[in-house]
CSV table of C-alpha atoms in Angstrom, one decimal:
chain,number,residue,atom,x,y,z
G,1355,UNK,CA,7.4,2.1,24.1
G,1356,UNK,CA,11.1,2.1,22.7
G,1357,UNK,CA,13.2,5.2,22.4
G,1358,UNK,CA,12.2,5.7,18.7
G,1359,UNK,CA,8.7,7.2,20.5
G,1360,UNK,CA,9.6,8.7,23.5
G,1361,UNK,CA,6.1,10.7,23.7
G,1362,UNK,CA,4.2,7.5,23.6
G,1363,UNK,CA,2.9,7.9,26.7
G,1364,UNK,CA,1.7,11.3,26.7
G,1365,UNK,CA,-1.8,12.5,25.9
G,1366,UNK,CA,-2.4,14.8,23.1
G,1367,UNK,CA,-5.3,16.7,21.6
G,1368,UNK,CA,-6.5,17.7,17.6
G,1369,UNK,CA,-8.8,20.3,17.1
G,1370,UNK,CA,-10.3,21.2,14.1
G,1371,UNK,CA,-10.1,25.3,14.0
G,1372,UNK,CA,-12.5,25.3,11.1
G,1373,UNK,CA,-13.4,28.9,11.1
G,1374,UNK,CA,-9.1,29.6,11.2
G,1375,UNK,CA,-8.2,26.5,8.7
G,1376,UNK,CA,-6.0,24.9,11.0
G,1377,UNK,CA,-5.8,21.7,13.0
G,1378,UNK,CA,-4.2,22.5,16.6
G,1379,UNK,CA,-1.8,20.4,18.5
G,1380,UNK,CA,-2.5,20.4,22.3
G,1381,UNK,CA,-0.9,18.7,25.1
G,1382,UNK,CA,-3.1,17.0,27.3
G,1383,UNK,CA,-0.5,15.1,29.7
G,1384,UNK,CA,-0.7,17.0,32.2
G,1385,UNK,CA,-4.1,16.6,33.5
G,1386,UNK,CA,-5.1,20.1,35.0
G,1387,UNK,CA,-3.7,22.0,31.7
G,1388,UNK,CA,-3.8,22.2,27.9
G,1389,UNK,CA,-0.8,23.1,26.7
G,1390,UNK,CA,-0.5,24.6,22.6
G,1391,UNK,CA,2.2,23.0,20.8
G,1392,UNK,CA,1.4,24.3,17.6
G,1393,UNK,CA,-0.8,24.2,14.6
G,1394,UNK,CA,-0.9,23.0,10.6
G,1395,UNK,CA,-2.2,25.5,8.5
G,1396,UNK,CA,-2.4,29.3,8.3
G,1397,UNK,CA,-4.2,31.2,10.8
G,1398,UNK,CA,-7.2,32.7,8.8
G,1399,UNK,CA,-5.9,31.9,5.6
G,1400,UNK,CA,-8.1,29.2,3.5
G,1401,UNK,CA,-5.3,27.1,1.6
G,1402,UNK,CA,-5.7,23.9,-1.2
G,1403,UNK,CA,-2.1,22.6,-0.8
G,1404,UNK,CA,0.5,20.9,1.3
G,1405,UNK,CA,0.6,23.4,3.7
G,1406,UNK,CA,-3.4,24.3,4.8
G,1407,UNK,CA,-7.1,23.7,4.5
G,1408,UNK,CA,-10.4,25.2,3.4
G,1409,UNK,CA,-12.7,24.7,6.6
G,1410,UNK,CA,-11.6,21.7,8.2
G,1411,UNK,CA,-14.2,20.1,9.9
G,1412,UNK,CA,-14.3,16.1,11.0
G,1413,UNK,CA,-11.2,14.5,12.6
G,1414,UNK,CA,-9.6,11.1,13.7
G,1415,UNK,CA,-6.5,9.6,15.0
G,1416,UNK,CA,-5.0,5.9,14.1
G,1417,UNK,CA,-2.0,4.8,16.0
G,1418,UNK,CA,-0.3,3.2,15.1
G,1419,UNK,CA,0.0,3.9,11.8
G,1420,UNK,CA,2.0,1.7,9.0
G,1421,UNK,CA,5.0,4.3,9.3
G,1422,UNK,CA,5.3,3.5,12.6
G,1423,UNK,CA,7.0,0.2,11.6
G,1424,UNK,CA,9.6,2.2,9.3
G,1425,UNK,CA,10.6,5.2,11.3
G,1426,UNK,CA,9.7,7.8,14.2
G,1427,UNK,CA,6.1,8.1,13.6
G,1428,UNK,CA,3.5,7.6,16.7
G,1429,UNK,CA,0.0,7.9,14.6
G,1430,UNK,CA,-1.5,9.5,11.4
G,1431,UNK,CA,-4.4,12.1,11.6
G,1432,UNK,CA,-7.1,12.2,9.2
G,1433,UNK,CA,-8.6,15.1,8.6
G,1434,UNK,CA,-11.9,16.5,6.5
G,1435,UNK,CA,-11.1,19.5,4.3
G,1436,UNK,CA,-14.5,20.1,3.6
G,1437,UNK,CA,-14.4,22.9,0.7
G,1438,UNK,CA,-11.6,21.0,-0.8
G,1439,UNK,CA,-13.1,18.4,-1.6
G,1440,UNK,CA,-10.3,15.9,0.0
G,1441,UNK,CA,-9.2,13.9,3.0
G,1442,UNK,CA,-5.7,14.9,4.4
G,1443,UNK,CA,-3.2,12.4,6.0
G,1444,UNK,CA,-0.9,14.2,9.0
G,1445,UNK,CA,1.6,12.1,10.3
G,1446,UNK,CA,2.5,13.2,14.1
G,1447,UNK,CA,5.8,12.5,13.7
G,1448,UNK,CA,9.5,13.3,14.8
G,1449,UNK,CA,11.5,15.6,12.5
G,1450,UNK,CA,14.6,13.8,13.7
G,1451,UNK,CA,15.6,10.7,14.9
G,1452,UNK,CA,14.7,11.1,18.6
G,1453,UNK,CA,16.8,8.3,19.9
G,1454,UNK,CA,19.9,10.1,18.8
G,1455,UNK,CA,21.4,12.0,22.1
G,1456,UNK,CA,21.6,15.1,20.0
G,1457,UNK,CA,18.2,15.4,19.5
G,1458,UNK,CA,16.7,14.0,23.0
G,1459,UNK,CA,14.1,15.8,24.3
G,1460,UNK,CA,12.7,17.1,20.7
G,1461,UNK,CA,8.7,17.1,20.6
G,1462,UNK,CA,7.1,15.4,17.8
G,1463,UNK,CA,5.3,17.7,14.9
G,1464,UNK,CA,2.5,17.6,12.6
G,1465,UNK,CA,3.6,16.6,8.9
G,1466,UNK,CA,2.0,16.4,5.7
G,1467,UNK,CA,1.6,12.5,5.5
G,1468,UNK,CA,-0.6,12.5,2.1
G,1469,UNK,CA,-4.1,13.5,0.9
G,1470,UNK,CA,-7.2,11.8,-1.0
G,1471,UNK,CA,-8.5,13.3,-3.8
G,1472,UNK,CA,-10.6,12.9,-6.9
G,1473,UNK,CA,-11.6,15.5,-8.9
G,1474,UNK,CA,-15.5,15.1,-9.7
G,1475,UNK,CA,-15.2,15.8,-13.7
G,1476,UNK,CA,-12.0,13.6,-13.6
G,1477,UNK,CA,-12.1,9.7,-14.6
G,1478,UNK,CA,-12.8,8.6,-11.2
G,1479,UNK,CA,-15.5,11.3,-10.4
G,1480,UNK,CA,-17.4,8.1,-8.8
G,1481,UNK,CA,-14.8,7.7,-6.3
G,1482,UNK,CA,-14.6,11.4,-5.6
G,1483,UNK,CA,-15.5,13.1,-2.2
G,1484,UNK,CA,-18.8,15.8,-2.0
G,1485,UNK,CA,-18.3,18.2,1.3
G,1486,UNK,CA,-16.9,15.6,3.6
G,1487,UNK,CA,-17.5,16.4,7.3
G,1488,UNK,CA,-16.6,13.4,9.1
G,1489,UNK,CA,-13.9,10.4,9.6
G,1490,UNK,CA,-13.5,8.2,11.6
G,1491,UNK,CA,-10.9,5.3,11.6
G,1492,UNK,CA,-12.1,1.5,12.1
G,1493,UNK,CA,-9.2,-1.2,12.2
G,1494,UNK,CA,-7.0,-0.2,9.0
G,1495,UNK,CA,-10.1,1.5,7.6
G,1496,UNK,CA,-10.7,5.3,7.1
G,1497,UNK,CA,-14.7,5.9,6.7
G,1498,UNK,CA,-15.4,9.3,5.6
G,1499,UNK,CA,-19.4,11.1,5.8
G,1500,UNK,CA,-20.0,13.1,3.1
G,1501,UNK,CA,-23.4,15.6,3.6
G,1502,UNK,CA,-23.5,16.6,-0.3
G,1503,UNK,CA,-22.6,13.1,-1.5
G,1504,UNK,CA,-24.7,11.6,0.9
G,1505,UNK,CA,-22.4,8.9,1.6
G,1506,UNK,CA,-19.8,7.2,3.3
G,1507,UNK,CA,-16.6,6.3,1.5
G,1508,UNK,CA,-14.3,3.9,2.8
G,1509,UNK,CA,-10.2,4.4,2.9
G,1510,UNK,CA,-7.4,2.4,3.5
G,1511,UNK,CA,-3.5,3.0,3.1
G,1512,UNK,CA,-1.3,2.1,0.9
G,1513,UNK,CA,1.0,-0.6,2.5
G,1514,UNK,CA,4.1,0.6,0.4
G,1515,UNK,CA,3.0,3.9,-1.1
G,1516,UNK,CA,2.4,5.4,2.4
G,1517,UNK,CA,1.2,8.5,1.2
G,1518,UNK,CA,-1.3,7.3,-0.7
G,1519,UNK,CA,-5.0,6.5,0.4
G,1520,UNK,CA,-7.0,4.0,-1.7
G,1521,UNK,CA,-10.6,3.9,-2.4
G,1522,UNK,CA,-12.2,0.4,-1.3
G,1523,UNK,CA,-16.2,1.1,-1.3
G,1524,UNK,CA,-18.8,3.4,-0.6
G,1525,UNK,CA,-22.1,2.8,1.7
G,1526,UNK,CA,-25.5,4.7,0.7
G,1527,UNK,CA,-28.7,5.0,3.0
G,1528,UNK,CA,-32.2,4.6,2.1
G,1529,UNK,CA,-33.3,7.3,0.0
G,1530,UNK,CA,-35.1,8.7,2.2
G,1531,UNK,CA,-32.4,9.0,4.3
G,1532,UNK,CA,-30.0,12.3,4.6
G,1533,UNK,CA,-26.6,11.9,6.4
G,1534,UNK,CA,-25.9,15.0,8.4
G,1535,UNK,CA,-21.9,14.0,9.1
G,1536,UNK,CA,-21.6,13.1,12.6
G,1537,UNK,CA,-21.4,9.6,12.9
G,1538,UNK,CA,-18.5,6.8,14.3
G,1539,UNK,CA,-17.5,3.2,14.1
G,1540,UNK,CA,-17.3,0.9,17.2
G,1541,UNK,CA,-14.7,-2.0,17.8
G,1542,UNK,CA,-17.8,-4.5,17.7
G,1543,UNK,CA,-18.0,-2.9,13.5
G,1544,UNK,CA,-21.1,-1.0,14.3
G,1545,UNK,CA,-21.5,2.4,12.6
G,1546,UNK,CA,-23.9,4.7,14.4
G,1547,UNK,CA,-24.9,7.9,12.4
G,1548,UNK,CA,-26.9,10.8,12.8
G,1549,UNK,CA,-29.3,11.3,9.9
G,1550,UNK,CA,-32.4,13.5,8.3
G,1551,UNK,CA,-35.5,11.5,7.4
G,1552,UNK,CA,-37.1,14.1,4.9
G,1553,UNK,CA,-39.1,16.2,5.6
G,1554,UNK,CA,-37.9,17.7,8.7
G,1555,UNK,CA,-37.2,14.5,11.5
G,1556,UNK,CA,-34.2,13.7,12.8
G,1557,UNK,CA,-33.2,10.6,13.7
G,1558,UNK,CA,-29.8,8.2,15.1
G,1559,UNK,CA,-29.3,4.8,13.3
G,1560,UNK,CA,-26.7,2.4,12.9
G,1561,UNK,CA,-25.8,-0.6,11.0
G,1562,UNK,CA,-23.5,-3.7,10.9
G,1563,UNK,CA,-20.5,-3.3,8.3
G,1564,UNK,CA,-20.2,-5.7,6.0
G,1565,UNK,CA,-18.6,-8.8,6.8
G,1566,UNK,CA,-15.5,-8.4,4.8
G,1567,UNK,CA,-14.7,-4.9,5.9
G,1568,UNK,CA,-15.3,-6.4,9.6
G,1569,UNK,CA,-12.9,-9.4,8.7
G,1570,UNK,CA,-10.5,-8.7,5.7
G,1571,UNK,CA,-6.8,-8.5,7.3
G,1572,UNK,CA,-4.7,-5.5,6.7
G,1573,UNK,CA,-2.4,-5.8,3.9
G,1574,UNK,CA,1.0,-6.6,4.5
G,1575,UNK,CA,3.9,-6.4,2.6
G,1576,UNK,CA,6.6,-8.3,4.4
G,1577,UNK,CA,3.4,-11.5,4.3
G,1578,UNK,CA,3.6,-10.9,0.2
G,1579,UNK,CA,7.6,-10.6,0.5
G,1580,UNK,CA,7.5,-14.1,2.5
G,1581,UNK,CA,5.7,-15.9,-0.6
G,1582,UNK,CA,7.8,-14.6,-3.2
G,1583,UNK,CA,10.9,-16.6,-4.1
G,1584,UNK,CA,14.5,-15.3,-3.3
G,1585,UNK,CA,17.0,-14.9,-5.7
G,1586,UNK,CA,20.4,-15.8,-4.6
G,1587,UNK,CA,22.3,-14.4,-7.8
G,1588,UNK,CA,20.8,-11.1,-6.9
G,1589,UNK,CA,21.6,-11.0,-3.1
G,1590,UNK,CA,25.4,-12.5,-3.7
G,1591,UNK,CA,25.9,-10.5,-6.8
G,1592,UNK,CA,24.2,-7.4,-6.7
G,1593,UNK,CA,23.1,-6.2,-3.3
G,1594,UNK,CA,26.8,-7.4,-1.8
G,1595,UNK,CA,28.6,-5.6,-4.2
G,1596,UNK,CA,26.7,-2.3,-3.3
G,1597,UNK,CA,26.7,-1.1,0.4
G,1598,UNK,CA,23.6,1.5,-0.6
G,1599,UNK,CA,22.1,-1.3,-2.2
G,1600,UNK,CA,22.3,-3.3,1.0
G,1601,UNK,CA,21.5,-0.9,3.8
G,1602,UNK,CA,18.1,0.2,1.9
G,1603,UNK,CA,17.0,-2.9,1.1
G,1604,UNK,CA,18.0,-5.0,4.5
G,1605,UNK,CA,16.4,-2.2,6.2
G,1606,UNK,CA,13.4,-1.5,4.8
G,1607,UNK,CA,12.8,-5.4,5.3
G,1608,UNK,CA,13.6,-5.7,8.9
G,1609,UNK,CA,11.8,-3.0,9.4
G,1610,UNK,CA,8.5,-4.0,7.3
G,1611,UNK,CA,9.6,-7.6,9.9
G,1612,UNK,CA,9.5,-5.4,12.9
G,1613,UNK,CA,12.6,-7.1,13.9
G,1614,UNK,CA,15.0,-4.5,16.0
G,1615,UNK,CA,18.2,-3.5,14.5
G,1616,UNK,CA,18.6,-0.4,16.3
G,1617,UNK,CA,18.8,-1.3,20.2
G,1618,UNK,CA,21.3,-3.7,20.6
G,1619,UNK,CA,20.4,-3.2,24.4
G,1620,UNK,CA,16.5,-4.5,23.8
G,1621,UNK,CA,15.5,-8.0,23.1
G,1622,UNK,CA,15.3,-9.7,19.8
G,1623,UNK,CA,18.4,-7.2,18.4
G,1624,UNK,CA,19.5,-8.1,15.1
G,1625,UNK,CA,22.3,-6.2,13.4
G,1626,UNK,CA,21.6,-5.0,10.0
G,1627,UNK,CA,25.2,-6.3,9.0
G,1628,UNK,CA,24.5,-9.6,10.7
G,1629,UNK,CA,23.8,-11.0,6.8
G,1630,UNK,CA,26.9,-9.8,5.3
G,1631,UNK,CA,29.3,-12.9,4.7
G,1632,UNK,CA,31.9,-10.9,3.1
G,1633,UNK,CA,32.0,-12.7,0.0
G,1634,UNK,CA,28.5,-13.8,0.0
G,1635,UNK,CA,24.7,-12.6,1.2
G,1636,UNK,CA,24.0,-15.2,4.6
G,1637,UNK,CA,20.5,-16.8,2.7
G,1638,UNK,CA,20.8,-19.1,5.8
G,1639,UNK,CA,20.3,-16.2,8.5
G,1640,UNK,CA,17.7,-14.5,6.5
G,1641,UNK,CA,15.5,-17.4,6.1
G,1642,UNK,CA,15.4,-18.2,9.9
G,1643,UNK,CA,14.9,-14.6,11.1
G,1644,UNK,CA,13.4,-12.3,8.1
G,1645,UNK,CA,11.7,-15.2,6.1
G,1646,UNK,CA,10.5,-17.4,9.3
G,1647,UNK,CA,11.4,-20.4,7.3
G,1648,UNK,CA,9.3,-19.9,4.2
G,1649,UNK,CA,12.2,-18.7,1.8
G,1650,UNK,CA,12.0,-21.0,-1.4
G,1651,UNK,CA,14.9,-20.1,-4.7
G,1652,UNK,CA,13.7,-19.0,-7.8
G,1653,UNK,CA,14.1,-22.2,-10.5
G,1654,UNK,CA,16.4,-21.0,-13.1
G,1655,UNK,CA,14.6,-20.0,-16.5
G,1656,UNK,CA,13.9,-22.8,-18.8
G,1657,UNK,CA,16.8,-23.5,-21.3
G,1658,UNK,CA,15.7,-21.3,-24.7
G,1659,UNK,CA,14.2,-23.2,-27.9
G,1660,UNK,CA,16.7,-22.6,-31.0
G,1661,UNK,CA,14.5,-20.9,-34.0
G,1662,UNK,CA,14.0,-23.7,-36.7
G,1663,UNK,CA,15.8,-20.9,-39.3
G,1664,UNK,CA,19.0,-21.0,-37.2
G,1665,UNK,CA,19.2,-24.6,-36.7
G,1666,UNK,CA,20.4,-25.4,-40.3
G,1667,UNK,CA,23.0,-27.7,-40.9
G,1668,UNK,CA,26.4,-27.1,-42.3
G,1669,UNK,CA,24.7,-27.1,-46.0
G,1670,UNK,CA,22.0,-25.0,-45.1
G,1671,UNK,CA,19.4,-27.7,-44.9
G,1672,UNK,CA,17.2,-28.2,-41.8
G,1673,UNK,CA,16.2,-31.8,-43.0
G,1674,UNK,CA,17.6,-35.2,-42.0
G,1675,UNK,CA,20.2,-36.3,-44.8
G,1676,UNK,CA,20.9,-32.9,-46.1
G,1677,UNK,CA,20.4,-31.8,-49.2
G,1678,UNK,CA,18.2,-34.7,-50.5
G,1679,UNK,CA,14.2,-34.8,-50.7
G,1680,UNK,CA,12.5,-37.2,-49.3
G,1681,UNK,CA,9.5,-38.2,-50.0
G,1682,UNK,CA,6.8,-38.2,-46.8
G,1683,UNK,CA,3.5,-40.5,-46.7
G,1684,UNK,CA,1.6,-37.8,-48.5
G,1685,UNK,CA,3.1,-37.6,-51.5
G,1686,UNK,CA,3.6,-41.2,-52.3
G,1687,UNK,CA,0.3,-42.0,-53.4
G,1688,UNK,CA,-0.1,-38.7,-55.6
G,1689,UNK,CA,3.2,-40.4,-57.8
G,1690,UNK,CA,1.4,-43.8,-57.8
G,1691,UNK,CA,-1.7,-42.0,-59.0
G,1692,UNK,CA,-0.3,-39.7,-61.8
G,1693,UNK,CA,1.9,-43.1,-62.8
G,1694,UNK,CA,-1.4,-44.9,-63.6
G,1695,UNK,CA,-3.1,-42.2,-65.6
G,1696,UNK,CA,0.0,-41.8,-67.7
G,1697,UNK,CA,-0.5,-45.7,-68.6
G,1698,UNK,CA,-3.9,-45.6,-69.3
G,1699,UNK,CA,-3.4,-42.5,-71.6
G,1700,UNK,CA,-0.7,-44.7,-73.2
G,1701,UNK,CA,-3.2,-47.9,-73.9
G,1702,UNK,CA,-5.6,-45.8,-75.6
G,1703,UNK,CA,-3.4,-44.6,-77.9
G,1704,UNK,CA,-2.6,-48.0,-78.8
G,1705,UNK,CA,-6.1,-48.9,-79.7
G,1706,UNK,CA,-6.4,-46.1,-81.8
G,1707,UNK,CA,-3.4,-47.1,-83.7
């Protein structure tokens, strides 16, 4: 809870209005009452865009989300757009900063956050979705049923590109098995799934996930900024001499840190202008907070090898001594050899004589 959420604590609702191609926003706080807030997509009106769906069907909530870490969003929803082929990212989010005292008491919204989609005569037709009906969200996973395709396709976000979903693998029954799309994950990485065993019986399974979906840590980009080594040229040079420069990229950082800049009255406040040094970028400070101690310098380049053909002497020679030849090891016994045949040649001359 800090005032960049201040509807963390309530209790909301997402329904899929599959027959109206819209996901509605209800608010569940109040525990006698659900409350409309409003909806994504237009009433009755199947859309392929930014701004609908085409029969919406399964749904799922993760919160947080990794744009929770970067600005006033409380959790992404995931949605099945089942005749569009495609998953689509909502972001319940803040249109504003709510924190600001202008804008206190604003309720958060649903936004376009980002879709997945692969076009099935496309390059990547094998990482493509066939009438997806379910979802549901395991750690930083996004599994996704699909009843055509017969499979369930696994999702994660992009750590940097937030709008972007990224296909990691895809998990197949038996043959004789047909998914139906209602299925769900469990904290303990069982998937449970309702299936068709052809013919005509119905059945519920489940399996284990695989081990390294169950145990692969979510990607992180301020753990992959840590290992990379700092540049201090580019901080004293560059980012000091440009106040843009600086805000966007000192930002973005304590932010991907999670380290508070914007409360100075909450613990662990560190302000963004903290590193500035006037004349120089505070490496020091940055190290101990950002950094926790890892930051190592980039080692200057190696100093560049002069091409033989511009390393001639004043004369123009690139040989010891200048202008003269000398003769190497090679070409010694070649003049010794030639010398001998031209005295031999001589003698039997003589004789002829």
């Amino acid at each position: 809870m800090t005032p960049l959420f201040p509807h963390a604590r309530s209790r909301y609702f997402f329904v899929s209005d599959t027959g109206n191609h819209r996901i509605l926003f209800l608010d569940a706080t109040d525990h006698s009452s659900l409350k409309y807030v409003e909806s994504f997509g237009v009433m009755g009106e199947a859309r392929s865009d930014r701004t609908g769906f085409h029969f919406p069907a399964g749904i799922a909530v993760m919160a947080p989300t990794v744009e929770s870490f970067f600005g006033p969003t409380i959790a992404a929803v995931f949605v099945a757009d089942r005749h569009n082929n495609r998953i689509v990212k909502l972001r319940l989010a803040y249109r504003t900063d709510p924190s600001h005292p202008a804008y206190k008491g604003e309720m958060p919204s649903l936004l376009w956050g980002g879709q997945y989609f692969r076009d099935v005569t496309g390059m990547n037709y094998n990482e493509s979705l066939l009438d997806p009906v379910g979802v549901s969200i395991y750690r930083h996973f996004i599994f996704v049923c699909e009843a055509e395709g017969n499979a369930i396709t696994i999702l994660t976000t992009n750590y940097v590109a937030h709008e972007e979903l990224i296909y990691v693998t895809e998990l197949y029954p038996p043959p004789t098995i047909q998914l139906t799309g209602s299925f769900s994950t469990t904290e303990q990485g069982y998937l449970w799934f309702a299936y068709v065993r052809r013919p005509s019986t119905h059945g519920l399974g489940s399996i284990y996930l695989p081990e390294p979906i169950v145990e692969s840590p979510p990607a992180s980009w301020i753990e992959e900024f840590r290992t990379q080594c700092t540049n201090a040229t580019i901080y004293n040079t560059f980012i000091m001499a440009n106040s843009t420069l600086y805000d966007e990229h000192v930002l973005y950082v304590l932010n991907a840190a999670r380290i508070n800049w914007r409360f100075p009255y909450r613990p662990g406040f560190l302000s963004k202008d903290s590193f500035n040094l006037t004349v120089m970028f505070d490496l020091v400070l940055w190290n101990e907070t950002v950094l926790e101690g890892q930051m190592e310098y980039c080692l200057p380049p190696p100093p560049a090898t002069t091409p033989p053909m511009l390393s001639a002497n004043e004369d123009g020679w690139n040989t010891p001594g200048g202008g003269s030849i000398l003769l190497t090891g090679g070409s010694a016994p070649q003049a010794i050899g030639w010398t001998v045949v031209t005295i031999l040649i001589g003698l039997m001359l003589l004789e002829n004589v």
